[in-house]
XYZ file of C-alpha atoms in Angstrom:
297
model
C 87.950 69.270 43.602
C 86.472 68.119 46.774
C 87.734 71.281 48.491
C 86.291 73.551 45.841
C 82.909 71.771 46.090
C 82.835 72.099 49.933
C 83.475 75.938 49.638
C 80.470 76.302 47.097
C 78.248 74.279 49.418
C 79.155 76.132 52.572
C 78.712 79.396 50.633
C 75.071 78.211 49.361
C 74.166 77.188 52.977
C 75.280 80.731 54.435
C 73.300 82.636 52.106
C 70.773 84.781 53.996
C 67.303 85.849 53.218
C 66.379 89.484 53.624
C 65.378 90.450 57.270
C 62.009 91.184 58.345
C 60.783 94.804 57.652
C 60.061 95.096 61.320
C 62.354 93.120 63.640
C 60.374 91.777 66.552
C 63.393 92.439 68.877
C 64.200 95.952 70.293
C 68.008 95.777 69.531
C 68.808 99.083 71.209
C 67.332 97.964 74.579
C 68.769 94.493 74.412
C 72.209 95.750 73.549
C 71.865 98.043 76.754
C 70.692 95.415 79.120
C 72.768 92.539 78.068
C 75.689 91.519 80.425
C 78.941 89.607 79.858
C 78.287 86.002 80.340
C 74.719 86.018 78.838
C 73.820 83.543 75.877
C 72.342 85.085 73.040
C 69.974 83.023 71.088
C 69.485 83.995 67.221
C 66.630 83.112 64.899
C 68.909 82.798 62.001
C 68.119 83.648 58.369
C 70.588 81.447 56.362
C 69.777 78.019 54.745
C 71.628 76.213 57.241
C 69.678 78.033 59.903
C 66.625 76.542 58.453
C 68.025 73.231 58.422
C 69.101 73.410 62.199
C 65.474 74.587 62.973
C 64.024 71.679 61.527
C 66.504 69.276 63.294
C 65.967 70.799 66.782
C 62.175 71.721 66.218
C 63.025 75.075 67.436
C 63.193 78.769 65.995
C 66.454 79.118 67.630
C 68.930 78.254 65.194
C 72.261 79.690 66.802
C 73.694 80.635 70.206
C 76.612 83.102 70.855
C 78.321 84.064 74.047
C 78.250 87.774 74.858
C 81.623 88.880 76.135
C 81.142 92.581 76.691
C 83.518 95.132 75.572
C 87.184 94.830 75.483
C 87.343 96.614 78.973
C 84.934 94.220 80.399
C 87.444 91.305 80.299
C 89.534 91.479 83.332
C 92.397 89.069 82.471
C 94.934 91.013 80.244
C 96.060 87.572 78.824
C 92.421 86.806 77.713
C 92.300 90.414 76.166
C 95.465 89.806 74.473
C 94.369 86.656 72.926
C 90.975 88.260 71.837
C 92.991 90.996 70.218
C 95.016 88.522 68.127
C 91.885 87.439 66.531
C 89.889 90.425 66.385
C 90.974 93.982 66.182
C 88.294 95.956 67.868
C 87.277 99.382 69.005
C 87.271 99.317 73.123
C 83.833 100.262 73.145
C 82.510 97.548 70.682
C 80.133 94.775 72.047
C 81.372 91.413 71.025
C 80.233 87.794 71.128
C 82.117 84.654 70.667
C 80.508 82.158 68.073
C 81.063 79.047 66.135
C 80.028 79.678 62.439
C 79.685 77.397 59.496
C 82.671 78.146 57.049
C 84.481 80.358 59.748
C 84.894 78.195 62.808
C 84.878 79.901 66.441
C 85.262 83.589 65.813
C 84.754 86.967 67.485
C 81.993 89.078 66.100
C 80.353 92.436 66.796
C 76.914 92.065 68.575
C 75.619 94.757 66.065
C 75.678 92.216 63.212
C 72.464 90.776 64.751
C 70.703 94.057 64.690
C 67.912 92.819 62.343
C 67.487 89.500 63.631
C 65.143 88.231 66.268
C 67.158 87.656 69.550
C 66.670 86.345 73.038
C 68.827 86.592 75.973
C 69.368 83.621 78.197
C 71.032 84.713 81.451
C 72.660 82.121 83.856
C 70.805 82.547 87.136
C 73.302 83.227 90.070
C 76.505 83.083 88.153
C 79.129 84.961 89.958
C 81.129 87.628 88.078
C 84.179 85.653 88.728
C 82.823 82.599 87.101
C 81.335 84.665 84.220
C 85.076 85.766 83.449
C 86.138 82.084 83.605
C 83.256 81.249 80.935
C 84.298 83.922 78.880
C 87.978 83.051 79.152
C 87.145 79.388 77.961
C 85.198 80.861 74.882
C 88.176 83.110 73.979
C 90.476 80.122 74.443
C 88.633 78.391 71.508
C 89.082 81.042 69.045
C 90.225 79.721 65.745
C 88.669 76.149 66.336
C 87.162 74.905 63.103
C 83.278 74.218 62.754
C 82.310 70.621 63.026
C 80.058 70.110 60.119
C 80.167 66.367 60.755
C 78.650 66.778 64.198
C 75.626 68.612 62.696
C 74.979 65.674 60.433
C 75.211 63.117 63.214
C 73.215 65.332 65.592
C 70.255 65.290 62.813
C 70.669 61.443 62.439
C 70.427 61.179 66.348
C 67.390 63.574 66.851
C 65.244 62.410 63.853
C 62.595 59.907 65.003
C 63.596 57.594 62.144
C 66.859 56.718 60.267
C 68.288 54.347 57.901
C 71.018 53.219 60.084
C 71.766 53.013 63.871
C 72.005 56.360 65.404
C 75.134 55.674 67.130
C 76.938 53.758 64.465
C 80.170 55.745 63.627
C 78.611 58.640 65.106
C 80.992 61.461 66.078
C 78.801 62.517 68.990
C 80.088 59.893 71.119
C 83.780 59.703 70.138
C 86.139 61.186 73.055
C 88.993 63.324 71.995
C 91.861 62.740 74.514
C 93.756 65.669 73.059
C 90.892 68.150 73.289
C 88.503 69.192 70.628
C 89.701 70.586 67.446
C 86.305 71.268 66.016
C 83.104 72.400 67.434
C 79.683 73.837 67.058
C 78.023 76.946 68.610
C 75.979 75.080 71.346
C 78.792 72.601 72.240
C 81.352 75.338 72.755
C 78.908 77.121 75.088
C 77.974 73.990 77.028
C 81.773 73.382 77.498
C 82.407 76.895 78.690
C 79.736 76.615 81.453
C 80.724 73.215 82.434
C 84.188 74.787 83.344
C 82.595 76.427 86.291
C 80.320 73.496 87.086
C 77.236 75.589 85.958
C 74.178 73.401 84.928
C 72.477 73.839 81.533
C 70.225 70.740 81.182
C 71.890 68.115 83.465
C 70.539 64.715 84.037
C 69.160 64.021 87.625
C 69.838 60.739 89.175
C 70.085 58.953 92.681
C 73.151 57.378 93.818
C 73.206 53.849 95.995
C 72.378 56.117 99.010
C 69.510 57.779 97.345
C 70.928 60.951 97.172
C 70.214 63.133 94.057
C 73.106 63.540 91.804
C 73.464 65.812 88.701
C 75.217 64.094 85.773
C 77.018 66.026 83.142
C 75.386 65.752 79.740
C 77.424 65.158 76.507
C 78.239 68.701 75.325
C 77.804 67.505 71.618
C 74.133 66.773 72.109
C 73.241 70.292 73.154
C 71.450 72.632 70.734
C 70.773 76.260 70.882
C 67.122 75.686 72.300
C 68.524 73.897 75.441
C 69.634 77.235 76.815
C 65.982 78.450 76.205
C 64.458 75.228 77.860
C 67.089 75.303 80.831
C 65.560 76.113 84.190
C 68.977 77.581 85.200
C 68.822 80.312 82.670
C 66.566 83.440 82.888
C 64.756 84.339 79.507
C 64.924 87.939 78.842
C 62.780 89.507 75.842
C 62.778 92.986 74.584
C 59.938 93.297 71.986
C 59.853 96.014 69.600
C 56.366 97.048 70.833
C 56.499 96.782 74.621
C 53.210 96.114 76.495
C 54.548 96.473 80.069
C 51.958 99.205 80.821
C 48.236 97.867 81.505
C 46.114 98.280 78.508
C 49.170 99.217 76.275
C 48.474 96.161 73.998
C 45.097 98.003 72.851
C 47.171 100.730 71.161
C 49.124 98.224 68.893
C 48.855 98.828 65.127
C 47.186 95.617 64.057
C 46.537 95.291 60.408
C 43.189 95.276 58.532
C 40.175 93.427 59.600
C 40.055 90.025 58.043
C 43.807 89.689 57.036
C 45.401 86.509 58.589
C 49.026 85.516 58.150
C 49.486 81.879 57.821
C 53.459 82.154 57.288
C 56.184 84.380 58.149
C 56.101 88.230 58.444
C 57.853 88.645 55.121
C 54.989 86.407 53.397
C 52.395 88.547 55.157
C 54.033 91.943 53.953
C 52.822 90.919 50.393
C 49.168 91.220 51.493
C 49.767 94.936 51.904
C 49.987 97.495 49.095
C 52.960 100.327 49.408
C 50.486 102.599 51.005
C 49.318 100.374 53.462
C 52.975 99.272 54.397
C 53.681 103.162 54.944
C 50.658 103.487 57.096
C 51.768 100.563 59.275
C 55.166 101.847 59.633
C 53.822 105.376 60.678
C 51.378 103.694 63.171
C 54.235 101.497 64.583
C 56.508 104.498 65.025
C 53.527 106.462 66.706
C 52.984 103.513 69.079
C 56.721 103.473 70.071
C 56.739 107.218 70.472
C 53.670 107.067 72.713
C 55.131 104.245 74.804
C 58.391 106.251 75.443
C 56.370 109.157 76.242
C 54.437 107.365 78.964
C 57.745 105.973 80.243
C 59.259 109.399 80.512
C 56.215 110.909 82.146
C 56.179 107.888 84.634
């Protein structure tokens, strides 16, 4: 009975709302520019994603590690382990991620084509260490998702609570035999810790007055920490690029006086079908003009 109820709850939490009609991210360019070892932040569309956004006070509800294509993985043992969990085309771009109801899995990058995305690139990470980070993530494939950790993290981060934040919390328990469950940001934090790459370390002084970095509890990491980290470069590819001077003046703004107070999906209700069609046409024309300018340059 309990197992049946748990499956129903997880299925309900994983239900997605429809994607935005015009995703803010240029997925084609992002998929061309992303590199193995990059962290991919996702603004999720599921119910559990909305819960995580509230808990973390951030739009980023999920983080995944981009591992590239199969031939980008240098270690044959790592490739073999990957193939045991995911039969993929050699040219398929892949991410490793921890998902509610699925655990740590391999997924195609293309599944996020319609989502708002951001690349967090570890600044100065050597190619050899990037391979070690990928190898660690692949070694965690099959690990179950730690639902309890999400609940304890909510209790820890909320400004008020009915019980002490650390009381019977899984966040501060040490597993001597290694983790058997994880969440997306914890798995990534542990992967980068394998090569001593900092995400958001604590800075302290020792008895001699020298600065020391202290490793943070990986269970306290959230997806937005990779966005806040000074050690990761933030890379964005907007659908309508405005790299050229004055290009923003050609963006297809909506009718005068229409102000959106909510998400893009809610704003779309303000437009009738003809207005939506004209907006789509204007968007396509702006993109085509942008590409023409790039080709001429």
